Amino acid sequence: MGTTVRSAIAGFVAVVGLACAGPTADAPDPPASEQPNIIVVLVDDLRWDEMGAAGHPFLQTPNIDRIAREGTMFLNAFATTPICSPSRAAFLTGQYVSTNGIVDNTDRSARSHAMATFPQALQRAGYETAFIGKWHMGNDHTPRPGFDYWVALPGQGEAIDPELNENGTLTRVDGYVTDLLTDRLIGFIETEREAPFFALLAHKALHPNIRQLDDGSTAALSRSGFIPAQRHEGMYADAVVPRRPSAGVPPADKPALARQIGEMAPLGADTGTPDRTVRQRAEMLMAVDDSLGRILESLESRGALDNTVVVFTSDHGYFYGEHGLSGERRLAYEETSRIPLLVRYPEIAAPGSTHDELTQIIDLAPTFVELAGETPDVSLQGRSLLPVFAGDPEPWRDAIFIEYFSDTVFRRIRNMGYQAVRTERYKYIEYNELEGMDELYDLETDPYEIENLIDDPAATEILATMRGRLAELRTETGAGG
């Protein structure tokens, strides 16, 4: 471990008492010699390439870009399961979903409240903790475990005038959901305290406005779809939507997607995400960027910015017509399994730096626990990113494991539960319920996953290698066969 990280951790080991009083405009937060504050902004369905810092041609995301400019950006970060509830459970537990048991979007309130999570570990280390936003592991109104203060959206929540459950009191509040959640976080930040704090702001954006039912299915609301804040409506109405080369390409080489399912039209140019939806999602992101700006301003005004770890990330991505897909998410392709991951914390994250290492959302839990001065629990399956920040990550992982358990929400991907392995160059996807439909891609020559090499005689050796690596990861993760 490098000198910078050693000195940083040495300064974090003091655990201070937990106290909480009323709001104040000028009460200072703990100095940099103590444990850092930690704020995670978790966006729903945000692709890794949907921000100016990632080279997007028209998105104006100055505050997200500021995190990249003043901190570090992970270029190869991934979900472990690219679907909402499982990804959130993986983030909170630092475990794959085959371990923590939150395998789909059905109501798993009891199980999600019984999980051991890293916020609980931070509480034990002396942190005051807050959860604000979308829990999305059940529709219940019970307290969120591991959090001293919580404001939860029931189910998926609503974009306009949502109900908010604040510490057990359910109230309908006027306004736009992204702004309202941010108001609560700012109030938490600006509360006088002696302890360090951890806050998770789990946005509803960029998810469509729908109602989540207990069986995982959804129902329309009086106003459904992708709803930006009124101040951003039409901001990108004339923008030319960028498309990857795989957009609209019929997946003829992907037997699982090429199946005829009932009367559904074959995947292709007409089944992908329309331009209007892409533009609306872009407009929704503007309130998220505004929110991040308010958070940074609040921290800066209190002299706490440089002693706060600010993380910006997502639970998974979204298809914009790649392979003819749209809102299905779930699959192992780059568009939905890959996530943005930006970190600002001058103690360890060099301004303007990037990291190429294969990272996953489960790596954040052990990172935060170690930053708090604690030893990560052996049950955590992620790996602390502190050695990566220090420039000394060896031996780091050479492959990541992605898994998905079949659900029934989208007929298009019926029985497409899988386990997959991705290395720096190759990706192998093995479907659990579909015989003879597996996929293999060379990401160096085919970064858009257009050509399935599974039956290519020239790929026989690499296929055997990838199958062997997947078997090793199953054993390592306890995911079984």
mmCIF file of C-alpha atoms in Angstrom, residues 15-295:
data_model
loop_
_atom_site.group_PDB
_atom_site.id
_atom_site.type_symbol
_atom_site.label_atom_id
_atom_site.label_comp_id
_atom_site.label_asym_id
_atom_site.label_seq_id
_atom_site.Cartn_x
_atom_site.Cartn_y
_atom_site.Cartn_z
ATOM 1 C CA VAL A 15 -13.526 7.268 16.231
ATOM 2 C CA VAL A 16 -15.527 10.169 17.581
ATOM 3 C CA GLY A 17 -18.752 10.170 19.583
ATOM 4 C CA LEU A 18 -22.162 10.273 17.944
ATOM 5 C CA ALA A 19 -24.140 13.453 18.460
ATOM 6 C CA CYS A 20 -26.911 15.199 16.612
ATOM 7 C CA ALA A 21 -28.544 18.552 17.209
ATOM 8 C CA GLY A 22 -30.620 20.966 15.170
ATOM 9 C CA PRO A 23 -29.570 22.632 11.912
ATOM 10 C CA THR A 24 -27.012 25.381 11.909
ATOM 11 C CA ALA A 25 -25.612 27.448 9.083
ATOM 12 C CA ASP A 26 -22.002 27.640 10.174
ATOM 13 C CA ALA A 27 -21.122 24.709 12.448
ATOM 14 C CA PRO A 28 -17.842 23.192 11.205
ATOM 15 C CA ASP A 29 -17.497 19.534 10.364
ATOM 16 C CA PRO A 30 -14.641 17.417 11.732
ATOM 17 C CA PRO A 31 -11.179 18.471 10.549
ATOM 18 C CA ALA A 32 -9.245 16.417 8.030
ATOM 19 C CA SER A 33 -7.266 14.666 10.791
ATOM 20 C CA GLU A 34 -10.353 12.643 11.690
ATOM 21 C CA GLN A 35 -12.456 10.181 9.737
ATOM 22 C CA PRO A 36 -13.765 11.590 6.454
ATOM 23 C CA ASN A 37 -17.408 12.200 5.767
ATOM 24 C CA ILE A 38 -18.757 10.050 2.935
ATOM 25 C CA ILE A 39 -21.522 10.936 0.479
ATOM 26 C CA VAL A 40 -22.676 8.571 -2.265
ATOM 27 C CA VAL A 41 -24.919 9.856 -5.042
ATOM 28 C CA LEU A 42 -26.506 6.794 -6.646
ATOM 29 C CA VAL A 43 -28.388 7.467 -9.885
ATOM 30 C CA ASP A 44 -30.912 4.989 -11.267
ATOM 31 C CA ASP A 45 -30.292 3.588 -14.775
ATOM 32 C CA LEU A 46 -27.466 6.004 -15.663
ATOM 33 C CA ARG A 47 -25.125 4.708 -18.363
ATOM 34 C CA TRP A 48 -21.372 5.091 -17.915
ATOM 35 C CA ASP A 49 -21.167 7.273 -21.022
ATOM 36 C CA GLU A 50 -23.966 9.731 -20.135
ATOM 37 C CA MET A 51 -21.935 12.691 -18.902
ATOM 38 C CA GLY A 52 -19.692 15.323 -20.351
ATOM 39 C CA ALA A 53 -16.619 13.862 -18.637
ATOM 40 C CA ALA A 54 -17.169 10.629 -20.582
ATOM 41 C CA GLY A 55 -17.153 12.503 -23.880
ATOM 42 C CA HIS A 56 -20.905 12.816 -24.428
ATOM 43 C CA PRO A 57 -21.500 15.156 -27.376
ATOM 44 C CA PHE A 58 -24.230 17.392 -25.924
ATOM 45 C CA LEU A 59 -24.891 16.668 -22.234
ATOM 46 C CA GLN A 60 -24.089 19.634 -20.008
ATOM 47 C CA THR A 61 -23.026 18.133 -16.680
ATOM 48 C CA PRO A 62 -20.674 20.687 -15.101
ATOM 49 C CA ASN A 63 -20.959 19.343 -11.562
ATOM 50 C CA ILE A 64 -20.488 15.701 -12.502
ATOM 51 C CA ASP A 65 -17.562 16.794 -14.663
ATOM 52 C CA ARG A 66 -16.162 18.697 -11.688
ATOM 53 C CA ILE A 67 -15.930 15.458 -9.709
ATOM 54 C CA ALA A 68 -13.947 13.928 -12.578
ATOM 55 C CA ARG A 69 -11.758 17.024 -12.893
ATOM 56 C CA GLU A 70 -11.039 17.336 -9.170
ATOM 57 C CA GLY A 71 -10.983 13.604 -8.478
ATOM 58 C CA THR A 72 -10.740 10.315 -10.295
ATOM 59 C CA MET A 73 -12.854 8.399 -12.798
ATOM 60 C CA PHE A 74 -12.919 4.609 -13.008
ATOM 61 C CA LEU A 75 -13.126 3.637 -16.657
ATOM 62 C CA ASN A 76 -13.997 -0.036 -16.192
ATOM 63 C CA ALA A 77 -16.562 -0.137 -13.396
ATOM 64 C CA PHE A 78 -19.427 -2.639 -13.502
ATOM 65 C CA ALA A 79 -22.553 -3.756 -11.701
ATOM 66 C CA THR A 80 -22.547 -7.326 -10.441
ATOM 67 C CA THR A 81 -26.205 -7.722 -11.496
ATOM 68 C CA PRO A 82 -27.566 -5.018 -13.838
ATOM 69 C CA ILE A 83 -31.053 -4.670 -12.392
ATOM 70 C CA CYS A 84 -32.253 -2.245 -9.695
ATOM 71 C CA SER A 85 -32.924 -4.203 -6.495
ATOM 72 C CA PRO A 86 -30.057 -6.688 -6.829
ATOM 73 C CA SER A 87 -27.562 -3.966 -7.672
ATOM 74 C CA ARG A 88 -28.569 -1.911 -4.625
ATOM 75 C CA ALA A 89 -28.275 -4.962 -2.399
ATOM 76 C CA ALA A 90 -24.833 -5.711 -3.840
ATOM 77 C CA PHE A 91 -23.752 -2.123 -3.165
ATOM 78 C CA LEU A 92 -24.970 -2.107 0.451
ATOM 79 C CA THR A 93 -23.677 -5.570 1.373
ATOM 80 C CA GLY A 94 -20.491 -5.736 -0.691
ATOM 81 C CA GLN A 95 -21.711 -9.164 -1.800
ATOM 82 C CA TYR A 96 -22.882 -10.798 -5.018
ATOM 83 C CA VAL A 97 -26.638 -11.326 -5.104
ATOM 84 C CA SER A 98 -26.236 -15.102 -5.120
ATOM 85 C CA THR A 99 -24.814 -14.530 -1.623
ATOM 86 C CA ASN A 100 -27.110 -11.781 -0.265
ATOM 87 C CA GLY A 101 -30.292 -13.265 -1.751
ATOM 88 C CA ILE A 102 -31.826 -10.151 -3.381
ATOM 89 C CA VAL A 103 -31.999 -11.710 -6.837
ATOM 90 C CA ASP A 104 -34.838 -9.768 -8.478
ATOM 91 C CA ASN A 105 -37.173 -6.772 -8.158
ATOM 92 C CA THR A 106 -39.923 -8.528 -6.213
ATOM 93 C CA ASP A 107 -40.827 -7.277 -2.732
ATOM 94 C CA ARG A 108 -37.972 -8.450 -0.505
ATOM 95 C CA SER A 109 -38.561 -6.095 2.395
ATOM 96 C CA ALA A 110 -37.887 -8.633 5.134
ATOM 97 C CA ARG A 111 -34.686 -9.926 3.597
ATOM 98 C CA SER A 112 -33.364 -6.474 2.721
ATOM 99 C CA HIS A 113 -33.902 -5.344 6.317
ATOM 100 C CA ALA A 114 -32.028 -8.395 7.641
ATOM 101 C CA MET A 115 -28.907 -7.891 5.528
ATOM 102 C CA ALA A 116 -25.598 -6.950 7.108
ATOM 103 C CA THR A 117 -24.583 -3.719 5.371
ATOM 104 C CA PHE A 118 -21.600 -1.407 5.369
ATOM 105 C CA PRO A 119 -23.624 1.525 6.829
ATOM 106 C CA GLN A 120 -24.052 -0.639 9.942
ATOM 107 C CA ALA A 121 -20.274 -1.047 10.070
ATOM 108 C CA LEU A 122 -19.884 2.720 9.728
ATOM 109 C CA GLN A 123 -22.311 3.221 12.614
ATOM 110 C CA ARG A 124 -20.117 0.981 14.745
ATOM 111 C CA ALA A 125 -17.142 3.120 13.710
ATOM 112 C CA GLY A 126 -18.873 6.223 15.065
ATOM 113 C CA TYR A 127 -20.572 7.555 11.937
ATOM 114 C CA GLU A 128 -23.967 9.197 11.827
ATOM 115 C CA THR A 129 -25.737 7.780 8.783
ATOM 116 C CA ALA A 130 -28.530 8.872 6.455
ATOM 117 C CA PHE A 131 -30.462 7.226 3.648
ATOM 118 C CA ILE A 132 -32.444 9.483 1.334
ATOM 119 C CA GLY A 133 -34.351 8.296 -1.720
ATOM 120 C CA LYS A 134 -35.197 5.062 -3.429
ATOM 121 C CA TRP A 135 -34.654 1.865 -1.411
ATOM 122 C CA HIS A 136 -36.211 -0.330 -4.121
ATOM 123 C CA MET A 137 -35.967 -3.629 -2.291
ATOM 124 C CA GLY A 138 -39.562 -3.630 -1.127
ATOM 125 C CA ASN A 139 -42.599 -1.398 -0.728
ATOM 126 C CA ASP A 140 -42.693 -1.359 3.070
ATOM 127 C CA HIS A 141 -42.615 1.659 5.390
ATOM 128 C CA THR A 142 -40.309 0.263 8.075
ATOM 129 C CA PRO A 143 -36.992 1.885 9.101
ATOM 130 C CA ARG A 144 -34.023 1.378 6.813
ATOM 131 C CA PRO A 145 -31.436 -0.633 8.800
ATOM 132 C CA GLY A 146 -28.052 0.970 9.256
ATOM 133 C CA PHE A 147 -29.375 4.507 9.007
ATOM 134 C CA ASP A 148 -29.975 6.963 11.838
ATOM 135 C CA TYR A 149 -31.996 9.254 9.577
ATOM 136 C CA TRP A 150 -33.960 8.018 6.602
ATOM 137 C CA VAL A 151 -36.264 9.478 3.988
ATOM 138 C CA ALA A 152 -37.674 6.820 1.693
ATOM 139 C CA LEU A 153 -39.775 6.913 -1.436
ATOM 140 C CA PRO A 154 -42.466 4.228 -1.236
ATOM 141 C CA GLY A 155 -41.598 1.718 -3.971
ATOM 142 C CA GLN A 156 -40.433 3.538 -7.079
ATOM 143 C CA GLY A 157 -41.685 6.881 -5.819
ATOM 144 C CA GLU A 158 -43.180 9.575 -8.022
ATOM 145 C CA ALA A 159 -41.501 12.352 -9.978
ATOM 146 C CA ILE A 160 -43.962 15.136 -9.119
ATOM 147 C CA ASP A 161 -45.352 15.809 -5.610
ATOM 148 C CA PRO A 162 -44.117 12.472 -4.216
ATOM 149 C CA GLU A 163 -44.887 10.817 -0.927
ATOM 150 C CA LEU A 164 -41.856 10.830 1.374
ATOM 151 C CA ASN A 165 -41.523 8.618 4.425
ATOM 152 C CA GLU A 166 -39.302 10.595 6.794
ATOM 153 C CA ASN A 167 -38.324 8.539 9.819
ATOM 154 C CA GLY A 168 -41.693 6.768 9.761
ATOM 155 C CA THR A 169 -43.935 9.729 8.928
ATOM 156 C CA LEU A 170 -45.482 9.524 5.458
ATOM 157 C CA THR A 171 -46.250 12.892 3.859
ATOM 158 C CA ARG A 172 -47.007 14.054 0.328
ATOM 159 C CA VAL A 173 -44.676 16.921 -0.521
ATOM 160 C CA ASP A 174 -45.045 19.438 -3.337
ATOM 161 C CA GLY A 175 -42.195 19.668 -5.816
ATOM 162 C CA TYR A 176 -39.897 17.716 -8.089
ATOM 163 C CA VAL A 177 -38.534 14.561 -6.513
ATOM 164 C CA THR A 178 -34.832 15.143 -7.274
ATOM 165 C CA ASP A 179 -34.955 18.592 -5.686
ATOM 166 C CA LEU A 180 -36.911 17.395 -2.657
ATOM 167 C CA LEU A 181 -34.496 14.566 -1.908
ATOM 168 C CA THR A 182 -31.593 16.975 -2.248
ATOM 169 C CA ASP A 183 -33.238 19.369 0.204
ATOM 170 C CA ARG A 184 -33.273 16.593 2.811
ATOM 171 C CA LEU A 185 -29.641 15.724 2.192
ATOM 172 C CA ILE A 186 -28.570 19.364 2.496
ATOM 173 C CA GLY A 187 -30.459 19.555 5.793
ATOM 174 C CA PHE A 188 -28.588 16.482 7.013
ATOM 175 C CA ILE A 189 -25.209 17.875 5.902
ATOM 176 C CA GLU A 190 -25.875 21.176 7.642
ATOM 177 C CA THR A 191 -26.873 19.613 10.965
ATOM 178 C CA GLU A 192 -24.480 20.357 13.804
ATOM 179 C CA ARG A 193 -22.614 17.234 14.895
ATOM 180 C CA GLU A 194 -19.312 16.066 16.302
ATOM 181 C CA ALA A 195 -19.316 12.723 14.492
ATOM 182 C CA PRO A 196 -18.384 12.080 10.870
ATOM 183 C CA PHE A 197 -21.312 11.252 8.637
ATOM 184 C CA PHE A 198 -22.222 8.921 5.818
ATOM 185 C CA ALA A 199 -25.118 9.779 3.484
ATOM 186 C CA LEU A 200 -26.578 7.809 0.589
ATOM 187 C CA LEU A 201 -28.671 9.844 -1.844
ATOM 188 C CA ALA A 202 -30.434 7.279 -4.037
ATOM 189 C CA HIS A 203 -32.178 9.227 -6.788
ATOM 190 C CA LYS A 204 -35.355 8.164 -8.545
ATOM 191 C CA ALA A 205 -33.900 9.632 -11.729
ATOM 192 C CA LEU A 206 -33.364 8.482 -14.416
ATOM 193 C CA HIS A 207 -36.087 5.889 -13.949
ATOM 194 C CA PRO A 208 -39.477 6.258 -15.660
ATOM 195 C CA ASN A 209 -42.428 7.286 -13.527
ATOM 196 C CA ILE A 210 -44.184 3.983 -12.785
ATOM 197 C CA ARG A 211 -45.564 2.087 -9.794
ATOM 198 C CA GLN A 212 -43.679 -1.010 -8.614
ATOM 199 C CA LEU A 213 -45.884 -3.947 -7.566
ATOM 200 C CA ASP A 214 -44.848 -6.572 -5.045
ATOM 201 C CA ASP A 215 -44.414 -9.240 -7.723
ATOM 202 C CA GLY A 216 -41.861 -7.104 -9.564
ATOM 203 C CA SER A 217 -44.236 -5.988 -12.303
ATOM 204 C CA THR A 218 -45.132 -2.352 -12.825
ATOM 205 C CA ALA A 219 -48.254 -0.277 -13.385
ATOM 206 C CA ALA A 220 -48.783 3.139 -14.916
ATOM 207 C CA LEU A 221 -49.311 6.273 -12.850
ATOM 208 C CA SER A 222 -51.512 9.203 -13.865
ATOM 209 C CA ARG A 223 -48.392 10.698 -15.434
ATOM 210 C CA SER A 224 -45.993 8.021 -16.579
ATOM 211 C CA GLY A 225 -42.766 7.978 -18.520
ATOM 212 C CA PHE A 226 -39.541 9.930 -18.167
ATOM 213 C CA ILE A 227 -40.283 13.252 -16.486
ATOM 214 C CA PRO A 228 -37.645 15.991 -16.261
ATOM 215 C CA ALA A 229 -37.891 18.938 -13.900
ATOM 216 C CA GLN A 230 -40.075 21.621 -15.480
ATOM 217 C CA ARG A 231 -37.088 23.965 -15.784
ATOM 218 C CA HIS A 232 -35.327 21.429 -18.011
ATOM 219 C CA GLU A 233 -38.219 20.288 -20.205
ATOM 220 C CA GLY A 234 -37.296 20.628 -23.861
ATOM 221 C CA MET A 235 -33.680 21.539 -23.117
ATOM 222 C CA TYR A 236 -32.434 18.877 -25.535
ATOM 223 C CA ALA A 237 -35.470 18.730 -27.830
ATOM 224 C CA ASP A 238 -33.344 19.364 -30.907
ATOM 225 C CA ALA A 239 -30.234 17.433 -29.856
ATOM 226 C CA VAL A 240 -28.891 14.792 -32.218
ATOM 227 C CA VAL A 241 -28.928 11.542 -30.263
ATOM 228 C CA PRO A 242 -25.628 9.640 -30.459
ATOM 229 C CA ARG A 243 -25.953 5.949 -31.264
ATOM 230 C CA ARG A 244 -23.396 3.174 -30.917
ATOM 231 C CA PRO A 245 -22.716 1.032 -34.010
ATOM 232 C CA SER A 246 -24.696 -1.834 -32.471
ATOM 233 C CA ALA A 247 -27.887 0.238 -32.222
ATOM 234 C CA GLY A 248 -30.665 -1.212 -34.342
ATOM 235 C CA VAL A 249 -28.552 -4.167 -35.436
ATOM 236 C CA PRO A 250 -30.706 -7.338 -35.390
ATOM 237 C CA PRO A 251 -29.056 -9.844 -33.019
ATOM 238 C CA ALA A 252 -28.865 -12.651 -35.552
ATOM 239 C CA ASP A 253 -25.753 -14.079 -33.887
ATOM 240 C CA LYS A 254 -27.410 -14.107 -30.446
ATOM 241 C CA PRO A 255 -29.774 -17.103 -30.376
ATOM 242 C CA ALA A 256 -31.287 -16.127 -27.009
ATOM 243 C CA LEU A 257 -32.374 -12.738 -28.348
ATOM 244 C CA ALA A 258 -33.253 -14.020 -31.819
ATOM 245 C CA ARG A 259 -35.894 -16.418 -30.467
ATOM 246 C CA GLN A 260 -39.439 -15.888 -31.635
ATOM 247 C CA ILE A 261 -41.459 -15.180 -28.482
ATOM 248 C CA GLY A 262 -45.191 -15.132 -29.076
ATOM 249 C CA GLU A 263 -46.240 -12.378 -31.447
ATOM 250 C CA MET A 264 -43.396 -10.043 -30.509
ATOM 251 C CA ALA A 265 -41.637 -8.372 -33.430
ATOM 252 C CA PRO A 266 -38.021 -9.408 -33.993
ATOM 253 C CA LEU A 267 -35.426 -7.140 -32.419
ATOM 254 C CA GLY A 268 -34.030 -4.534 -34.762
ATOM 255 C CA ALA A 269 -34.140 -0.882 -35.713
ATOM 256 C CA ASP A 270 -37.819 -0.489 -34.751
ATOM 257 C CA THR A 271 -37.610 -1.994 -31.245
ATOM 258 C CA GLY A 272 -34.903 0.194 -29.718
ATOM 259 C CA THR A 273 -35.173 3.275 -27.515
ATOM 260 C CA PRO A 274 -36.656 6.241 -29.423
ATOM 261 C CA ASP A 275 -34.816 9.561 -29.616
ATOM 262 C CA ARG A 276 -37.494 11.273 -27.540
ATOM 263 C CA THR A 277 -36.853 8.933 -24.598
ATOM 264 C CA VAL A 278 -33.098 9.443 -24.775
ATOM 265 C CA ARG A 279 -33.602 13.227 -24.778
ATOM 266 C CA GLN A 280 -36.041 13.093 -21.844
ATOM 267 C CA ARG A 281 -33.589 11.025 -19.818
ATOM 268 C CA ALA A 282 -30.891 13.575 -20.633
ATOM 269 C CA GLU A 283 -33.181 16.330 -19.389
ATOM 270 C CA MET A 284 -33.863 14.370 -16.184
ATOM 271 C CA LEU A 285 -30.121 14.167 -15.585
ATOM 272 C CA MET A 286 -29.903 17.955 -15.440
ATOM 273 C CA ALA A 287 -31.676 18.038 -12.049
ATOM 274 C CA VAL A 288 -29.273 15.360 -10.809
ATOM 275 C CA ASP A 289 -26.358 17.545 -11.883
ATOM 276 C CA ASP A 290 -27.974 20.549 -10.176
ATOM 277 C CA SER A 291 -28.341 18.412 -7.051
ATOM 278 C CA LEU A 292 -24.673 17.495 -7.069
ATOM 279 C CA GLY A 293 -23.766 21.152 -7.432
ATOM 280 C CA ARG A 294 -25.846 22.029 -4.378
ATOM 281 C CA ILE A 295 -24.161 19.278 -2.373
#
